[in-house]
mmCIF file with all atom_site columns, C-alpha atoms in Angstrom:
data_model
loop_
_atom_site.group_PDB
_atom_site.id
_atom_site.type_symbol
_atom_site.label_atom_id
_atom_site.label_alt_id
_atom_site.label_comp_id
_atom_site.label_asym_id
_atom_site.label_entity_id
_atom_site.label_seq_id
_atom_site.pdbx_PDB_ins_code
_atom_site.Cartn_x
_atom_site.Cartn_y
_atom_site.Cartn_z
_atom_site.occupancy
_atom_site.B_iso_or_equiv
_atom_site.pdbx_formal_charge
_atom_site.auth_seq_id
_atom_site.auth_comp_id
_atom_site.auth_asym_id
_atom_site.auth_atom_id
_atom_site.pdbx_PDB_model_num
ATOM 1   C CA . MET A 1 1   ? 38.680 102.837 87.696 1.00 0.00 ? 1   MET A CA 1
ATOM 2   C CA . GLU A 1 2   ? 39.692 105.341 85.023 1.00 0.00 ? 2   GLU A CA 1
ATOM 3   C CA . ASP A 1 3   ? 37.332 106.018 82.121 1.00 0.00 ? 3   ASP A CA 1
ATOM 4   C CA . THR A 1 4   ? 39.093 105.073 78.867 1.00 0.00 ? 4   THR A CA 1
ATOM 5   C CA . ARG A 1 5   ? 36.338 105.856 76.363 1.00 0.00 ? 5   ARG A CA 1
ATOM 6   C CA . ALA A 1 6   ? 37.232 108.453 73.708 1.00 0.00 ? 6   ALA A CA 1
ATOM 7   C CA . TRP A 1 7   ? 36.586 112.169 74.161 1.00 0.00 ? 7   TRP A CA 1
ATOM 8   C CA . SER A 1 8   ? 36.951 114.840 71.495 1.00 0.00 ? 8   SER A CA 1
ATOM 9   C CA . ASP A 1 9   ? 37.205 118.617 71.640 1.00 0.00 ? 9   ASP A CA 1
ATOM 10  C CA . GLY A 1 10  ? 34.219 120.843 70.984 1.00 0.00 ? 10  GLY A CA 1
ATOM 11  C CA . PRO A 1 11  ? 33.141 124.430 71.581 1.00 0.00 ? 11  PRO A CA 1
ATOM 12  C CA . THR A 1 12  ? 32.780 125.737 75.137 1.00 0.00 ? 12  THR A CA 1
ATOM 13  C CA . GLY A 1 13  ? 29.925 127.624 76.767 1.00 0.00 ? 13  GLY A CA 1
ATOM 14  C CA . ALA A 1 14  ? 26.213 126.894 77.120 1.00 0.00 ? 14  ALA A CA 1
ATOM 15  C CA . GLU A 1 15  ? 25.226 128.357 73.732 1.00 0.00 ? 15  GLU A CA 1
ATOM 16  C CA . ALA A 1 16  ? 27.775 126.250 71.856 1.00 0.00 ? 16  ALA A CA 1
ATOM 17  C CA . SER A 1 17  ? 25.293 123.352 71.914 1.00 0.00 ? 17  SER A CA 1
ATOM 18  C CA . ASP A 1 18  ? 23.143 125.003 69.222 1.00 0.00 ? 18  ASP A CA 1
ATOM 19  C CA . PRO A 1 19  ? 23.145 123.288 65.801 1.00 0.00 ? 19  PRO A CA 1
ATOM 20  C CA . GLY A 1 20  ? 26.720 122.990 64.625 1.00 0.00 ? 20  GLY A CA 1
ATOM 21  C CA . GLY A 1 21  ? 28.002 123.291 68.208 1.00 0.00 ? 21  GLY A CA 1
ATOM 22  C CA . GLY A 1 22  ? 29.381 119.777 68.241 1.00 0.00 ? 22  GLY A CA 1
ATOM 23  C CA . LEU A 1 23  ? 26.633 117.429 69.403 1.00 0.00 ? 23  LEU A CA 1
ATOM 24  C CA . SER A 1 24  ? 24.822 117.138 66.075 1.00 0.00 ? 24  SER A CA 1
ATOM 25  C CA . GLY A 1 25  ? 28.119 116.423 64.308 1.00 0.00 ? 25  GLY A CA 1
ATOM 26  C CA . LEU A 1 26  ? 29.033 113.842 66.940 1.00 0.00 ? 26  LEU A CA 1
ATOM 27  C CA . LEU A 1 27  ? 25.737 112.048 66.327 1.00 0.00 ? 27  LEU A CA 1
ATOM 28  C CA . GLY A 1 28  ? 26.120 112.070 62.560 1.00 0.00 ? 28  GLY A CA 1
ATOM 29  C CA . GLY A 1 29  ? 23.788 114.967 61.810 1.00 0.00 ? 29  GLY A CA 1
ATOM 30  C CA . PRO A 1 30  ? 20.268 114.652 60.426 1.00 0.00 ? 30  PRO A CA 1
ATOM 31  C CA . GLY A 1 31  ? 19.939 112.528 57.326 1.00 0.00 ? 31  GLY A CA 1
ATOM 32  C CA . GLY A 1 32  ? 23.253 110.744 57.975 1.00 0.00 ? 32  GLY A CA 1
ATOM 33  C CA . ALA A 1 33  ? 21.349 107.467 57.722 1.00 0.00 ? 33  ALA A CA 1
ATOM 34  C CA . ALA A 1 34  ? 17.943 106.749 56.237 1.00 0.00 ? 34  ALA A CA 1
ATOM 35  C CA . ARG A 1 35  ? 15.156 107.866 58.574 1.00 0.00 ? 35  ARG A CA 1
ATOM 36  C CA . ARG A 1 36  ? 17.541 109.173 61.220 1.00 0.00 ? 36  ARG A CA 1
ATOM 37  C CA . ALA A 1 37  ? 16.386 112.035 63.442 1.00 0.00 ? 37  ALA A CA 1
ATOM 38  C CA . VAL A 1 38  ? 18.816 114.062 65.587 1.00 0.00 ? 38  VAL A CA 1
ATOM 39  C CA . THR A 1 39  ? 17.566 116.121 68.530 1.00 0.00 ? 39  THR A CA 1
ATOM 40  C CA . GLY A 1 40  ? 18.939 119.366 69.854 1.00 0.00 ? 40  GLY A CA 1
ATOM 41  C CA . VAL A 1 41  ? 20.009 119.544 73.476 1.00 0.00 ? 41  VAL A CA 1
ATOM 42  C CA . LEU A 1 42  ? 17.522 117.547 75.550 1.00 0.00 ? 42  LEU A CA 1
ATOM 43  C CA . VAL A 1 43  ? 15.668 119.333 78.336 1.00 0.00 ? 43  VAL A CA 1
ATOM 44  C CA . CYS A 1 44  ? 14.186 117.715 81.447 1.00 0.00 ? 44  CYS A CA 1
ATOM 45  C CA . ARG A 1 45  ? 10.418 117.485 80.937 1.00 0.00 ? 45  ARG A CA 1
ATOM 46  C CA . TYR A 1 46  ? 9.830  117.957 84.678 1.00 0.00 ? 46  TYR A CA 1
ATOM 47  C CA . CYS A 1 47  ? 11.900 121.052 85.532 1.00 0.00 ? 47  CYS A CA 1
ATOM 48  C CA . GLY A 1 48  ? 13.323 122.417 82.261 1.00 0.00 ? 48  GLY A CA 1
ATOM 49  C CA . GLU A 1 49  ? 16.986 121.901 83.187 1.00 0.00 ? 49  GLU A CA 1
ATOM 50  C CA . GLU A 1 50  ? 19.378 121.025 80.354 1.00 0.00 ? 50  GLU A CA 1
ATOM 51  C CA . GLN A 1 51  ? 22.345 119.637 82.267 1.00 0.00 ? 51  GLN A CA 1
ATOM 52  C CA . PHE A 1 52  ? 22.642 116.066 83.482 1.00 0.00 ? 52  PHE A CA 1
ATOM 53  C CA . GLU A 1 53  ? 24.883 113.917 85.659 1.00 0.00 ? 53  GLU A CA 1
ATOM 54  C CA . VAL A 1 54  ? 25.711 110.711 83.821 1.00 0.00 ? 54  VAL A CA 1
ATOM 55  C CA . THR A 1 55  ? 26.407 107.233 85.188 1.00 0.00 ? 55  THR A CA 1
ATOM 56  C CA . ALA A 1 56  ? 27.357 104.127 83.220 1.00 0.00 ? 56  ALA A CA 1
ATOM 57  C CA . ARG A 1 57  ? 23.660 103.482 82.522 1.00 0.00 ? 57  ARG A CA 1
ATOM 58  C CA . GLU A 1 58  ? 21.614 106.706 82.724 1.00 0.00 ? 58  GLU A CA 1
ATOM 59  C CA . CYS A 1 59  ? 21.507 110.527 82.635 1.00 0.00 ? 59  CYS A CA 1
ATOM 60  C CA . PHE A 1 60  ? 20.022 112.243 85.713 1.00 0.00 ? 60  PHE A CA 1
ATOM 61  C CA . CYS A 1 61  ? 18.681 115.805 85.681 1.00 0.00 ? 61  CYS A CA 1
ATOM 62  C CA . VAL A 1 62  ? 20.783 118.115 87.836 1.00 0.00 ? 62  VAL A CA 1
ATOM 63  C CA . GLY A 1 63  ? 17.641 120.115 88.724 1.00 0.00 ? 63  GLY A CA 1
ATOM 64  C CA . CYS A 1 64  ? 15.261 117.399 89.944 1.00 0.00 ? 64  CYS A CA 1
ATOM 65  C CA . CYS A 1 65  ? 17.451 114.246 89.934 1.00 0.00 ? 65  CYS A CA 1
ATOM 66  C CA . LEU A 1 66  ? 14.989 112.304 87.763 1.00 0.00 ? 66  LEU A CA 1
ATOM 67  C CA . PRO A 1 67  ? 16.392 110.026 85.026 1.00 0.00 ? 67  PRO A CA 1
ATOM 68  C CA . LEU A 1 68  ? 16.212 111.058 81.387 1.00 0.00 ? 68  LEU A CA 1
ATOM 69  C CA . GLY A 1 69  ? 15.108 107.542 80.379 1.00 0.00 ? 69  GLY A CA 1
ATOM 70  C CA . VAL A 1 70  ? 17.888 106.325 78.088 1.00 0.00 ? 70  VAL A CA 1
ATOM 71  C CA . GLU A 1 71  ? 17.592 102.714 79.253 1.00 0.00 ? 71  GLU A CA 1
ATOM 72  C CA . ASP A 1 72  ? 13.795 102.420 79.274 1.00 0.00 ? 72  ASP A CA 1
ATOM 73  C CA . GLY A 1 73  ? 12.576 104.643 76.417 1.00 0.00 ? 73  GLY A CA 1
ATOM 74  C CA . ASP A 1 74  ? 11.295 107.646 78.364 1.00 0.00 ? 74  ASP A CA 1
ATOM 75  C CA . VAL A 1 75  ? 13.913 109.813 76.615 1.00 0.00 ? 75  VAL A CA 1
ATOM 76  C CA . TYR A 1 76  ? 11.826 109.439 73.430 1.00 0.00 ? 76  TYR A CA 1
ATOM 77  C CA . GLY A 1 77  ? 8.454  109.991 75.083 1.00 0.00 ? 77  GLY A CA 1
ATOM 78  C CA . PRO A 1 78  ? 6.346  108.836 78.024 1.00 0.00 ? 78  PRO A CA 1
ATOM 79  C CA . GLU A 1 79  ? 4.305  106.499 75.795 1.00 0.00 ? 79  GLU A CA 1
ATOM 80  C CA . THR A 1 80  ? 7.421  104.611 74.676 1.00 0.00 ? 80  THR A CA 1
ATOM 81  C CA . ALA A 1 81  ? 8.873  101.606 76.491 1.00 0.00 ? 81  ALA A CA 1
ATOM 82  C CA . TRP A 1 82  ? 11.981 99.735  75.409 1.00 0.00 ? 82  TRP A CA 1
ATOM 83  C CA . ARG A 1 83  ? 15.012 97.813  76.541 1.00 0.00 ? 83  ARG A CA 1
ATOM 84  C CA . LEU A 1 84  ? 18.263 99.252  75.307 1.00 0.00 ? 84  LEU A CA 1
ATOM 85  C CA . ARG A 1 85  ? 20.676 96.647  73.942 1.00 0.00 ? 85  ARG A CA 1
ATOM 86  C CA . ARG A 1 86  ? 24.116 98.188  73.803 1.00 0.00 ? 86  ARG A CA 1
ATOM 87  C CA . ALA A 1 87  ? 26.573 96.863  71.223 1.00 0.00 ? 87  ALA A CA 1
ATOM 88  C CA . ALA A 1 88  ? 29.237 96.466  73.886 1.00 0.00 ? 88  ALA A CA 1
ATOM 89  C CA . ALA A 1 89  ? 29.344 96.405  77.649 1.00 0.00 ? 89  ALA A CA 1
ATOM 90  C CA . PRO A 1 90  ? 29.568 99.782  79.382 1.00 0.00 ? 90  PRO A CA 1
ATOM 91  C CA . GLY A 1 91  ? 33.062 101.114 80.016 1.00 0.00 ? 91  GLY A CA 1
ATOM 92  C CA . PRO A 1 92  ? 34.975 100.772 83.262 1.00 0.00 ? 92  PRO A CA 1
ATOM 93  C CA . GLY A 1 93  ? 33.267 101.721 86.486 1.00 0.00 ? 93  GLY A CA 1
ATOM 94  C CA . THR A 1 94  ? 30.030 100.829 88.198 1.00 0.00 ? 94  THR A CA 1
ATOM 95  C CA . ALA A 1 95  ? 26.477 101.604 87.115 1.00 0.00 ? 95  ALA A CA 1
ATOM 96  C CA . THR A 1 96  ? 26.255 104.281 89.837 1.00 0.00 ? 96  THR A CA 1
ATOM 97  C CA . GLU A 1 97  ? 29.662 105.906 89.316 1.00 0.00 ? 97  GLU A CA 1
ATOM 98  C CA . VAL A 1 98  ? 29.317 109.457 87.926 1.00 0.00 ? 98  VAL A CA 1
ATOM 99  C CA . LEU A 1 99  ? 31.017 110.057 84.582 1.00 0.00 ? 99  LEU A CA 1
ATOM 100 C CA . ARG A 1 100 ? 33.519 112.930 84.326 1.00 0.00 ? 100 ARG A CA 1
ATOM 101 C CA . CYS A 1 101 ? 35.078 114.605 81.303 1.00 0.00 ? 101 CYS A CA 1
ATOM 102 C CA . PRO A 1 102 ? 38.897 114.620 81.009 1.00 0.00 ? 102 PRO A CA 1
ATOM 103 C CA . ALA A 1 103 ? 39.021 117.944 82.919 1.00 0.00 ? 103 ALA A CA 1
ATOM 104 C CA . GLY A 1 104 ? 36.984 116.442 85.788 1.00 0.00 ? 104 GLY A CA 1
ATOM 105 C CA . HIS A 1 105 ? 33.599 118.124 85.197 1.00 0.00 ? 105 HIS A CA 1
ATOM 106 C CA . ASP A 1 106 ? 30.508 116.025 85.844 1.00 0.00 ? 106 ASP A CA 1
ATOM 107 C CA . LEU A 1 107 ? 27.624 117.944 84.206 1.00 0.00 ? 107 LEU A CA 1
ATOM 108 C CA . PHE A 1 108 ? 26.726 117.427 80.561 1.00 0.00 ? 108 PHE A CA 1
ATOM 109 C CA . GLN A 1 109 ? 24.327 118.535 77.892 1.00 0.00 ? 109 GLN A CA 1
ATOM 110 C CA . VAL A 1 110 ? 22.739 115.545 76.154 1.00 0.00 ? 110 VAL A CA 1
ATOM 111 C CA . ALA A 1 111 ? 21.467 115.040 72.596 1.00 0.00 ? 111 ALA A CA 1
ATOM 112 C CA . ALA A 1 112 ? 20.098 111.931 70.898 1.00 0.00 ? 112 ALA A CA 1
ATOM 113 C CA . ALA A 1 113 ? 19.786 110.438 67.431 1.00 0.00 ? 113 ALA A CA 1
ATOM 114 C CA . TYR A 1 114 ? 17.075 107.929 66.599 1.00 0.00 ? 114 TYR A CA 1
ATOM 115 C CA . THR A 1 115 ? 16.936 105.601 63.602 1.00 0.00 ? 115 THR A CA 1
ATOM 116 C CA . LEU A 1 116 ? 13.316 104.851 62.777 1.00 0.00 ? 116 LEU A CA 1
ATOM 117 C CA . ASP A 1 117 ? 11.767 101.835 61.069 1.00 0.00 ? 117 ASP A CA 1
ATOM 118 C CA . ALA A 1 118 ? 9.201  102.076 58.246 1.00 0.00 ? 118 ALA A CA 1
ATOM 119 C CA . ASP A 1 119 ? 6.387  102.406 60.833 1.00 0.00 ? 119 ASP A CA 1
ATOM 120 C CA . GLY A 1 120 ? 8.122  105.310 62.603 1.00 0.00 ? 120 GLY A CA 1
ATOM 121 C CA . ARG A 1 121 ? 9.176  103.283 65.664 1.00 0.00 ? 121 ARG A CA 1
ATOM 122 C CA . VAL A 1 122 ? 12.633 103.723 67.114 1.00 0.00 ? 122 VAL A CA 1
ATOM 123 C CA . GLU A 1 123 ? 15.028 100.925 66.056 1.00 0.00 ? 123 GLU A CA 1
ATOM 124 C CA . ARG A 1 124 ? 18.376 102.336 67.182 1.00 0.00 ? 124 ARG A CA 1
ATOM 125 C CA . LEU A 1 125 ? 19.561 105.033 69.559 1.00 0.00 ? 125 LEU A CA 1
ATOM 126 C CA . SER A 1 126 ? 22.731 107.091 69.854 1.00 0.00 ? 126 SER A CA 1
ATOM 127 C CA . VAL A 1 127 ? 23.295 109.551 72.706 1.00 0.00 ? 127 VAL A CA 1
ATOM 128 C CA . GLY A 1 128 ? 25.989 112.231 72.742 1.00 0.00 ? 128 GLY A CA 1
ATOM 129 C CA . LEU A 1 129 ? 27.357 114.218 75.682 1.00 0.00 ? 129 LEU A CA 1
ATOM 130 C CA . ARG A 1 130 ? 28.960 117.671 75.754 1.00 0.00 ? 130 ARG A CA 1
ATOM 131 C CA . CYS A 1 131 ? 30.622 119.318 78.733 1.00 0.00 ? 131 CYS A CA 1
ATOM 132 C CA . PRO A 1 132 ? 29.596 123.000 78.590 1.00 0.00 ? 132 PRO A CA 1
ATOM 133 C CA . ALA A 1 133 ? 32.566 123.988 80.773 1.00 0.00 ? 133 ALA A CA 1
ATOM 134 C CA . ASP A 1 134 ? 35.305 122.783 78.421 1.00 0.00 ? 134 ASP A CA 1
ATOM 135 C CA . GLY A 1 135 ? 33.547 121.552 75.274 1.00 0.00 ? 135 GLY A CA 1
ATOM 136 C CA . SER A 1 136 ? 34.515 117.876 75.636 1.00 0.00 ? 136 SER A CA 1
ATOM 137 C CA . LEU A 1 137 ? 32.349 115.614 73.454 1.00 0.00 ? 137 LEU A CA 1
ATOM 138 C CA . ARG A 1 138 ? 31.710 111.875 73.493 1.00 0.00 ? 138 ARG A CA 1
ATOM 139 C CA . LEU A 1 139 ? 29.254 109.224 72.516 1.00 0.00 ? 139 LEU A CA 1
ATOM 140 C CA . PHE A 1 140 ? 27.483 107.789 75.544 1.00 0.00 ? 140 PHE A CA 1
ATOM 141 C CA . VAL A 1 141 ? 25.381 105.299 73.559 1.00 0.00 ? 141 VAL A CA 1
ATOM 142 C CA . ASP A 1 142 ? 26.557 104.376 70.062 1.00 0.00 ? 142 ASP A CA 1
ATOM 143 C CA . ASN A 1 143 ? 23.842 103.065 67.736 1.00 0.00 ? 143 ASN A CA 1
ATOM 144 C CA . ALA A 1 144 ? 22.327 100.686 70.304 1.00 0.00 ? 144 ALA A CA 1
ATOM 145 C CA . ARG A 1 145 ? 19.427 98.446  69.315 1.00 0.00 ? 145 ARG A CA 1
ATOM 146 C CA . VAL A 1 146 ? 16.090 99.273  70.903 1.00 0.00 ? 146 VAL A CA 1
ATOM 147 C CA . GLU A 1 147 ? 13.780 96.384  71.778 1.00 0.00 ? 147 GLU A CA 1
ATOM 148 C CA . PRO A 1 148 ? 10.148 97.393  72.403 1.00 0.00 ? 148 PRO A CA 1
ATOM 149 C CA . VAL A 1 149 ? 8.578  96.270  75.660 1.00 0.00 ? 149 VAL A CA 1
ATOM 150 C CA . ALA A 1 150 ? 4.875  95.441  75.688 1.00 0.00 ? 150 ALA A CA 1
ATOM 151 C CA . GLY A 1 151 ? 3.049  97.789  78.024 1.00 0.00 ? 151 GLY A CA 1
#
């Protein structure tokens, strides 16, 4: 089934993901909301790779195939556990179908924005994707509620 979620144009090339390269603007930039923190491009903690294949539910490192941890909190840190409650159901396709940009590329750089509560715990999560080959940008997770899971 065709992906109908919105894409926008951004800069091309691997270095274009630096601040101002599109992802931070897509996520609202730091300080866009009270206590909101925006990351740079996320890097796999296991192998150092910064490109990911993306399915309807998760981002998988192209280097070691391990998940980034969007759904369960590992994207924020190994000591964090949560359930991600998306505002709407995922777009068309299955949970295992690989996402592609409009030009057909399937590897993305990933950045995240976290809204924190007064105690510094994550309340909401947004995740942005950027195709380094053609600069396509899109929100993968848009301000989803995070529900802590007791460990």
